[in-house]
mmCIF file of C-alpha atoms and ligand atoms in Angstrom:
data_model
loop_
_atom_site.group_PDB
_atom_site.id
_atom_site.type_symbol
_atom_site.label_atom_id
_atom_site.label_comp_id
_atom_site.label_asym_id
_atom_site.label_seq_id
_atom_site.Cartn_x
_atom_site.Cartn_y
_atom_site.Cartn_z
ATOM 1 C CA UNK A 1 -74.859 48.748 -12.516
ATOM 2 C CA UNK A 2 -73.178 51.850 -11.133
ATOM 3 C CA UNK A 3 -72.939 52.942 -7.529
ATOM 4 C CA UNK A 4 -75.824 55.073 -6.300
ATOM 5 C CA UNK A 5 -75.193 58.034 -4.034
ATOM 6 C CA UNK A 6 -77.204 58.117 -0.815
ATOM 7 C CA UNK A 7 -79.162 61.320 -0.260
ATOM 8 C CA UNK A 8 -77.277 63.976 1.698
ATOM 9 C CA UNK A 9 -78.754 64.114 5.197
ATOM 10 C CA UNK A 10 -80.176 60.556 5.041
ATOM 11 C CA UNK A 11 -78.085 59.689 8.113
ATOM 12 C CA UNK A 12 -77.929 63.094 9.783
ATOM 13 C CA UNK A 13 -77.722 62.564 13.578
ATOM 14 C CA UNK A 14 -77.126 58.798 13.098
ATOM 15 C CA UNK A 15 -74.083 57.190 14.703
ATOM 16 C CA UNK A 16 -72.905 54.297 12.569
ATOM 17 C CA UNK A 17 -70.262 51.641 13.280
ATOM 18 C CA UNK A 18 -68.767 49.911 10.239
ATOM 19 C CA UNK A 19 -66.957 46.701 11.199
ATOM 20 C CA UNK A 20 -64.520 45.829 8.411
ATOM 21 C CA UNK A 21 -64.474 49.397 7.145
ATOM 22 C CA UNK A 22 -60.852 49.512 5.994
ATOM 23 C CA UNK A 23 -61.284 47.904 2.561
ATOM 24 C CA UNK A 24 -63.676 47.001 -0.233
ATOM 25 C CA UNK A 25 -67.398 47.112 0.569
ATOM 26 C CA UNK A 26 -66.730 48.327 4.130
ATOM 27 C CA UNK A 27 -64.583 51.248 2.982
ATOM 28 C CA UNK A 28 -67.196 52.248 0.395
ATOM 29 C CA UNK A 29 -69.780 52.067 3.204
ATOM 30 C CA UNK A 30 -67.753 54.390 5.434
ATOM 31 C CA UNK A 31 -67.595 56.902 2.572
ATOM 32 C CA UNK A 32 -71.306 56.564 1.763
ATOM 33 C CA UNK A 33 -72.399 56.867 5.408
ATOM 34 C CA UNK A 34 -70.226 59.942 5.869
ATOM 35 C CA UNK A 35 -71.609 61.489 2.674
ATOM 36 C CA UNK A 36 -75.097 60.850 4.072
ATOM 37 C CA UNK A 37 -74.200 62.797 7.215
ATOM 38 C CA UNK A 38 -73.500 60.020 9.754
ATOM 39 C CA UNK A 39 -70.887 60.110 12.469
ATOM 40 C CA UNK A 40 -68.846 56.996 11.745
ATOM 41 C CA UNK A 41 -66.689 54.572 13.731
ATOM 42 C CA UNK A 42 -64.449 52.361 11.613
ATOM 43 C CA UNK A 43 -63.471 49.036 13.195
ATOM 44 C CA UNK A 44 -61.073 46.692 11.434
ATOM 45 C CA UNK A 45 -58.152 44.331 12.009
ATOM 46 C CA UNK A 46 -56.185 46.620 9.681
ATOM 47 C CA UNK A 47 -55.530 49.524 12.062
ATOM 48 C CA UNK A 48 -53.869 51.728 9.435
ATOM 49 C CA UNK A 49 -56.642 51.110 6.922
ATOM 50 C CA UNK A 50 -59.274 51.908 9.542
ATOM 51 C CA UNK A 51 -57.521 55.157 10.439
ATOM 52 C CA UNK A 52 -57.326 56.090 6.758
ATOM 53 C CA UNK A 53 -61.026 55.388 6.262
ATOM 54 C CA UNK A 54 -61.926 57.547 9.281
ATOM 55 C CA UNK A 55 -59.752 60.307 7.845
ATOM 56 C CA UNK A 56 -61.732 60.118 4.576
ATOM 57 C CA UNK A 57 -64.974 60.428 6.544
ATOM 58 C CA UNK A 58 -63.715 63.473 8.464
ATOM 59 C CA UNK A 59 -62.736 65.070 5.161
ATOM 60 C CA UNK A 60 -66.429 65.407 4.261
ATOM 61 C CA UNK A 61 -67.139 67.130 7.559
ATOM 62 C CA UNK A 62 -68.519 64.394 9.829
ATOM 63 C CA UNK A 63 -67.151 63.050 13.113
ATOM 64 C CA UNK A 64 -65.230 59.803 12.718
ATOM 65 C CA UNK A 65 -62.972 57.528 14.752
ATOM 66 C CA UNK A 66 -61.117 54.269 14.198
ATOM 67 C CA UNK A 67 -60.410 51.275 16.418
ATOM 68 C CA UNK A 68 -58.406 48.139 15.710
ATOM 69 C CA UNK A 69 -60.259 44.893 16.347
ATOM 70 C CA UNK A 70 -59.951 41.226 15.539
ATOM 71 C CA UNK A 71 -63.584 40.113 15.398
ATOM 72 C CA UNK A 72 -62.641 36.599 16.495
ATOM 73 C CA UNK A 73 -61.439 37.835 19.910
ATOM 74 C CA UNK A 74 -64.350 38.616 22.232
ATOM 75 C CA UNK A 75 -62.476 40.997 24.544
ATOM 76 C CA UNK A 76 -61.340 43.081 21.555
ATOM 77 C CA UNK A 77 -64.856 43.204 20.104
ATOM 78 C CA UNK A 78 -66.341 44.349 23.413
ATOM 79 C CA UNK A 79 -63.626 46.965 23.916
ATOM 80 C CA UNK A 80 -63.813 48.356 20.371
ATOM 81 C CA UNK A 81 -67.611 48.681 20.383
ATOM 82 C CA UNK A 82 -67.557 50.332 23.807
ATOM 83 C CA UNK A 83 -64.854 52.744 22.633
ATOM 84 C CA UNK A 84 -66.838 53.556 19.472
ATOM 85 C CA UNK A 85 -69.921 54.279 21.587
ATOM 86 C CA UNK A 86 -67.935 56.652 23.778
ATOM 87 C CA UNK A 87 -66.401 58.435 20.775
ATOM 88 C CA UNK A 88 -69.713 58.814 18.924
ATOM 89 C CA UNK A 89 -71.835 59.490 22.035
ATOM 90 C CA UNK A 90 -73.888 56.331 21.374
ATOM 91 C CA UNK A 91 -74.549 53.909 18.520
ATOM 92 C CA UNK A 92 -77.612 53.738 16.263
ATOM 93 C CA UNK A 93 -76.464 51.240 13.633
ATOM 94 C CA UNK A 94 -73.819 48.530 13.407
ATOM 95 C CA UNK A 95 -72.956 47.405 9.891
ATOM 96 C CA UNK A 96 -70.903 44.221 10.128
ATOM 97 C CA UNK A 97 -69.022 43.833 6.847
ATOM 98 C CA UNK A 98 -65.757 42.099 7.867
ATOM 99 C CA UNK A 99 -65.136 38.707 6.346
ATOM 100 C CA UNK A 100 -62.587 36.514 4.604
ATOM 101 C CA UNK A 101 -62.632 34.119 1.666
ATOM 102 C CA UNK A 102 -60.260 31.155 1.717
ATOM 103 C CA UNK A 103 -60.290 27.695 0.177
ATOM 104 C CA UNK A 104 -61.644 28.748 -3.242
ATOM 105 C CA UNK A 105 -61.480 25.735 -5.552
ATOM 106 C CA UNK A 106 -60.267 23.332 -2.825
ATOM 107 C CA UNK A 107 -61.935 19.921 -2.888
ATOM 108 C CA UNK A 108 -63.629 18.998 0.366
ATOM 109 C CA UNK A 109 -61.396 15.910 0.579
ATOM 110 C CA UNK A 110 -58.316 18.148 0.664
ATOM 111 C CA UNK A 111 -59.625 20.878 2.954
ATOM 112 C CA UNK A 112 -57.733 21.195 6.242
ATOM 113 C CA UNK A 113 -59.608 21.425 9.512
ATOM 114 C CA UNK A 114 -57.454 24.459 10.326
ATOM 115 C CA UNK A 115 -58.684 26.391 7.269
ATOM 116 C CA UNK A 116 -62.270 25.416 8.095
ATOM 117 C CA UNK A 117 -61.907 26.818 11.636
ATOM 118 C CA UNK A 118 -60.205 30.005 10.384
ATOM 119 C CA UNK A 119 -63.030 30.901 7.993
ATOM 120 C CA UNK A 120 -65.784 29.959 10.458
ATOM 121 C CA UNK A 121 -64.069 32.024 13.186
ATOM 122 C CA UNK A 122 -63.985 35.228 11.133
ATOM 123 C CA UNK A 123 -67.210 34.838 9.134
ATOM 124 C CA UNK A 124 -69.515 33.282 11.737
ATOM 125 C CA UNK A 125 -68.086 33.631 15.252
ATOM 126 C CA UNK A 126 -67.095 37.238 14.400
ATOM 127 C CA UNK A 127 -70.638 38.430 13.592
ATOM 128 C CA UNK A 128 -71.970 36.562 16.641
ATOM 129 C CA UNK A 129 -69.502 38.420 18.899
ATOM 130 C CA UNK A 130 -70.235 41.748 17.228
ATOM 131 C CA UNK A 131 -73.982 41.203 17.663
ATOM 132 C CA UNK A 132 -73.496 40.125 21.279
ATOM 133 C CA UNK A 133 -71.639 43.314 22.202
ATOM 134 C CA UNK A 134 -73.547 45.674 19.898
ATOM 135 C CA UNK A 135 -76.878 44.952 21.559
ATOM 136 C CA UNK A 136 -76.160 46.888 24.758
ATOM 137 C CA UNK A 137 -75.518 50.021 22.666
ATOM 138 C CA UNK A 138 -78.488 49.738 20.278
ATOM 139 C CA UNK A 139 -80.999 50.830 22.854
ATOM 140 C CA UNK A 140 -82.674 53.864 21.259
ATOM 141 C CA UNK A 141 -85.693 51.925 19.925
ATOM 142 C CA UNK A 142 -84.679 52.317 16.278
ATOM 143 C CA UNK A 143 -81.367 50.456 16.317
ATOM 144 C CA UNK A 144 -80.121 48.589 13.256
ATOM 145 C CA UNK A 145 -77.790 45.617 12.942
ATOM 146 C CA UNK A 146 -76.832 44.455 9.462
ATOM 147 C CA UNK A 147 -74.674 41.377 8.900
ATOM 148 C CA UNK A 148 -73.128 41.159 5.440
ATOM 149 C CA UNK A 149 -73.551 37.618 4.185
ATOM 150 C CA UNK A 150 -73.506 36.456 0.600
ATOM 151 C CA UNK A 151 -75.667 34.717 -1.935
ATOM 152 C CA UNK A 152 -73.177 31.880 -1.367
ATOM 153 C CA UNK A 153 -74.618 29.470 1.151
ATOM 154 C CA UNK A 154 -78.078 31.070 0.863
ATOM 155 C CA UNK A 155 -79.216 31.126 -2.769
ATOM 156 C CA UNK A 156 -76.368 29.079 -4.212
ATOM 157 C CA UNK A 157 -73.277 27.127 -3.288
ATOM 158 C CA UNK A 158 -69.757 28.528 -3.197
ATOM 159 C CA UNK A 159 -66.372 27.693 -4.697
ATOM 160 C CA UNK A 160 -65.172 27.504 -1.082
ATOM 161 C CA UNK A 161 -66.600 24.902 1.283
ATOM 162 C CA UNK A 162 -65.977 26.846 4.525
ATOM 163 C CA UNK A 163 -67.028 30.173 2.992
ATOM 164 C CA UNK A 164 -70.378 28.839 1.770
ATOM 165 C CA UNK A 165 -70.960 27.163 5.134
ATOM 166 C CA UNK A 166 -70.043 30.299 7.095
ATOM 167 C CA UNK A 167 -72.322 32.563 5.074
ATOM 168 C CA UNK A 168 -75.227 30.119 5.331
ATOM 169 C CA UNK A 169 -74.652 30.089 9.088
ATOM 170 C CA UNK A 170 -74.518 33.896 9.211
ATOM 171 C CA UNK A 171 -77.893 34.036 7.454
ATOM 172 C CA UNK A 172 -79.408 31.743 10.082
ATOM 173 C CA UNK A 173 -77.783 33.827 12.818
ATOM 174 C CA UNK A 174 -79.360 37.032 11.489
ATOM 175 C CA UNK A 175 -82.832 35.468 11.140
ATOM 176 C CA UNK A 176 -82.580 34.276 14.728
ATOM 177 C CA UNK A 177 -81.345 37.631 16.005
ATOM 178 C CA UNK A 178 -84.140 39.417 14.135
ATOM 179 C CA UNK A 179 -86.690 37.333 16.013
ATOM 180 C CA UNK A 180 -85.002 37.901 19.371
ATOM 181 C CA UNK A 181 -84.093 41.578 19.010
ATOM 182 C CA UNK A 182 -86.987 42.910 16.918
ATOM 183 C CA UNK A 183 -89.284 43.175 19.945
ATOM 184 C CA UNK A 184 -86.536 45.236 21.635
ATOM 185 C CA UNK A 185 -86.536 47.799 18.820
ATOM 186 C CA UNK A 186 -83.492 46.484 16.968
ATOM 187 C CA UNK A 187 -84.004 45.790 13.258
ATOM 188 C CA UNK A 188 -81.700 42.996 11.996
ATOM 189 C CA UNK A 189 -80.925 42.213 8.358
ATOM 190 C CA UNK A 190 -78.565 40.066 6.340
ATOM 191 C CA UNK A 191 -77.364 41.808 3.207
ATOM 192 C CA UNK A 192 -76.355 39.314 0.498
ATOM 193 C CA UNK A 193 -74.279 40.859 -2.303
ATOM 194 C CA UNK A 194 -73.389 39.293 -5.628
ATOM 195 C CA UNK A 195 -69.789 39.276 -6.921
ATOM 196 C CA UNK A 196 -68.130 42.636 -6.212
ATOM 197 C CA UNK A 197 -64.757 43.992 -7.309
ATOM 198 C CA UNK A 198 -62.799 44.160 -4.048
ATOM 199 C CA UNK A 199 -59.410 42.914 -2.806
ATOM 200 C CA UNK A 200 -61.204 39.843 -1.335
ATOM 201 C CA UNK A 201 -62.726 38.982 -4.704
ATOM 202 C CA UNK A 202 -59.459 39.536 -6.592
ATOM 203 C CA UNK A 203 -57.582 37.242 -4.160
ATOM 204 C CA UNK A 204 -60.366 34.690 -4.444
ATOM 205 C CA UNK A 205 -60.216 34.634 -8.249
ATOM 206 C CA UNK A 206 -56.429 34.199 -8.098
ATOM 207 C CA UNK A 207 -56.862 31.311 -5.634
ATOM 208 C CA UNK A 208 -59.499 29.700 -7.862
ATOM 209 C CA UNK A 209 -57.158 29.875 -10.864
ATOM 210 C CA UNK A 210 -54.260 28.457 -8.832
ATOM 211 C CA UNK A 211 -56.473 25.573 -7.648
ATOM 212 C CA UNK A 212 -57.371 24.638 -11.213
ATOM 213 C CA UNK A 213 -60.841 26.177 -11.574
ATOM 214 C CA UNK A 214 -61.872 26.470 -15.232
ATOM 215 C CA UNK A 215 -60.294 29.698 -16.583
ATOM 216 C CA UNK A 216 -63.349 30.560 -18.685
ATOM 217 C CA UNK A 217 -65.580 30.424 -15.630
ATOM 218 C CA UNK A 218 -63.213 32.690 -13.676
ATOM 219 C CA UNK A 219 -63.043 35.150 -16.588
ATOM 220 C CA UNK A 220 -66.860 35.303 -16.808
ATOM 221 C CA UNK A 221 -67.093 36.162 -13.099
ATOM 222 C CA UNK A 222 -64.337 38.765 -13.493
ATOM 223 C CA UNK A 223 -66.111 40.429 -16.418
ATOM 224 C CA UNK A 224 -69.376 40.798 -14.498
ATOM 225 C CA UNK A 225 -68.125 42.142 -11.147
ATOM 226 C CA UNK A 226 -70.215 44.834 -9.456
ATOM 227 C CA UNK A 227 -68.935 47.891 -7.595
ATOM 228 C CA UNK A 228 -68.509 48.223 -3.801
ATOM 229 C CA UNK A 229 -70.521 51.463 -3.965
ATOM 230 C CA UNK A 230 -73.590 49.507 -5.154
ATOM 231 C CA UNK A 231 -73.601 47.564 -1.888
ATOM 232 C CA UNK A 232 -72.553 50.527 0.263
ATOM 233 C CA UNK A 233 -75.525 52.622 -0.825
ATOM 234 C CA UNK A 234 -77.923 49.851 0.247
ATOM 235 C CA UNK A 235 -76.160 49.392 3.602
ATOM 236 C CA UNK A 236 -76.429 53.132 4.155
ATOM 237 C CA UNK A 237 -80.130 53.061 3.358
ATOM 238 C CA UNK A 238 -80.701 50.148 5.772
ATOM 239 C CA UNK A 239 -78.970 52.117 8.552
ATOM 240 C CA UNK A 240 -81.525 54.933 8.212
ATOM 241 C CA UNK A 241 -84.766 55.144 10.215
ATOM 242 C CA UNK A 242 -86.589 55.604 6.888
ATOM 243 C CA UNK A 243 -85.985 51.860 6.286
ATOM 244 C CA UNK A 244 -88.036 50.828 9.337
ATOM 245 C CA UNK A 245 -90.522 49.075 7.025
ATOM 246 C CA UNK A 246 -87.903 46.775 5.498
ATOM 247 C CA UNK A 247 -87.646 43.325 7.064
ATOM 248 C CA UNK A 248 -85.400 40.331 6.655
ATOM 249 C CA UNK A 249 -82.825 39.427 4.042
ATOM 250 C CA UNK A 250 -81.823 41.962 1.384
ATOM 251 C CA UNK A 251 -80.119 40.972 -1.889
ATOM 252 C CA UNK A 252 -78.010 43.148 -4.173
ATOM 253 C CA UNK A 253 -76.592 42.369 -7.603
HETATM 254 P P1 NAI B 1 -62.190 43.047 1.688
HETATM 255 O O1 NAI B 1 -61.131 42.013 1.890
HETATM 256 O O2 NAI B 1 -61.961 44.131 0.717
HETATM 257 O O3 NAI B 1 -62.548 43.716 3.100
HETATM 258 C C1 NAI B 1 -62.756 42.912 4.235
HETATM 259 C C2 NAI B 1 -62.335 43.698 5.477
HETATM 260 O O4 NAI B 1 -62.549 42.855 6.614
HETATM 261 C C3 NAI B 1 -60.855 44.098 5.454
HETATM 262 O O5 NAI B 1 -60.716 45.476 5.758
HETATM 263 C C4 NAI B 1 -60.252 43.213 6.515
HETATM 264 O O6 NAI B 1 -59.121 43.817 7.174
HETATM 265 C C5 NAI B 1 -61.429 43.011 7.466
HETATM 266 N N1 NAI B 1 -61.242 41.822 8.281
HETATM 267 C C6 NAI B 1 -60.892 40.572 7.866
HETATM 268 N N2 NAI B 1 -60.749 39.757 8.910
HETATM 269 C C7 NAI B 1 -61.007 40.494 10.024
HETATM 270 C C8 NAI B 1 -61.006 40.219 11.409
HETATM 271 N N3 NAI B 1 -60.691 38.993 11.904
HETATM 272 N N4 NAI B 1 -61.321 41.212 12.270
HETATM 273 C C9 NAI B 1 -61.632 42.448 11.807
HETATM 274 N N5 NAI B 1 -61.615 42.780 10.503
HETATM 275 C C10 NAI B 1 -61.307 41.805 9.622
HETATM 276 O O7 NAI B 1 -63.518 42.224 1.344
HETATM 277 P P2 NAI B 1 -64.927 42.636 0.694
HETATM 278 O O8 NAI B 1 -65.024 41.955 -0.595
HETATM 279 O O9 NAI B 1 -65.171 44.074 0.811
HETATM 280 O O10 NAI B 1 -65.913 41.830 1.648
HETATM 281 C C11 NAI B 1 -66.699 42.437 2.661
HETATM 282 C C12 NAI B 1 -67.784 41.441 3.049
HETATM 283 O O11 NAI B 1 -68.633 41.214 1.941
HETATM 284 C C13 NAI B 1 -67.249 40.069 3.493
HETATM 285 O O12 NAI B 1 -68.019 39.614 4.589
HETATM 286 C C14 NAI B 1 -67.500 39.207 2.273
HETATM 287 O O13 NAI B 1 -67.657 37.860 2.598
HETATM 288 C C15 NAI B 1 -68.784 39.818 1.760
HETATM 289 N N6 NAI B 1 -69.052 39.556 0.355
HETATM 290 C C16 NAI B 1 -68.174 39.967 -0.609
HETATM 291 C C17 NAI B 1 -68.445 39.717 -1.928
HETATM 292 C C18 NAI B 1 -67.525 40.142 -3.026
HETATM 293 O O14 NAI B 1 -67.758 39.720 -4.162
HETATM 294 N N7 NAI B 1 -66.501 40.952 -2.771
HETATM 295 C C19 NAI B 1 -69.670 39.002 -2.337
HETATM 296 C C20 NAI B 1 -70.531 38.635 -1.256
HETATM 297 C C21 NAI B 1 -70.213 38.906 0.044
#
């Protein structure tokens, strides 16, 4: 599969926040949303990476800003979303992409409680906090909130116990938010990608090898990795009003 290019003008007049937009799928999403005409706010714990992504968006002629945020800290999430809304003059779509993978190949008997809490904090508490503080901005009647989950914990297990648990929890969170926020004109989706070639995936494969995962299995995953652009083009489509008829969980290869 190769990355599709969203139609120019698909997101004209849309104001899109990409949380986790400094790297991988999030960075590709910033580029795709900008190419589709959106004004973009890039939020990420990596302040320099977020600034660089916003710079790339501005280079194609759209408005863009960047704000540093740790999604596990509620005050930072509230402040960054409010600042993005001020910079963009409102928010129409929040695409929550940020996440971490740790504990690949670690047996449950050896997994520390600290690592469990770290992954759950970023991958489950983070999207909850982003949703909580995004809602007050998504008031136009055609707001969109997309939480990036995974097939792990939804369609299959995961090589990481906390990762699979966090992504299963995120899926339940999005289904619940869809029920609560749909009547208020906010469309909520989980997007579940397959294995994609990003820094997260490369680190995860290295961790799996180091923890003794079968080398042949790791090599097969490596050989079949998809491209961040494949996911970004779908996220961009979901952010558009033209997707109003799509409901629920969306899967990509
Ligand atoms: P990545 O590591 O390239 O990018 C993740 C971004 O999230 C980084 O810019 C990072 O700085 C940011 N981030 C991490 N912790 C943060 C925090 N506490 N606060 C704010 N920002 C934070 O990873 P990738 O692969 O692009 O992953 C994006 C999302 O897609 C993640 O939620 C991941 O679980 C999910 N995913 C990835 C797959 C893959 O194969 N790469 C497959 C399925 C899901």
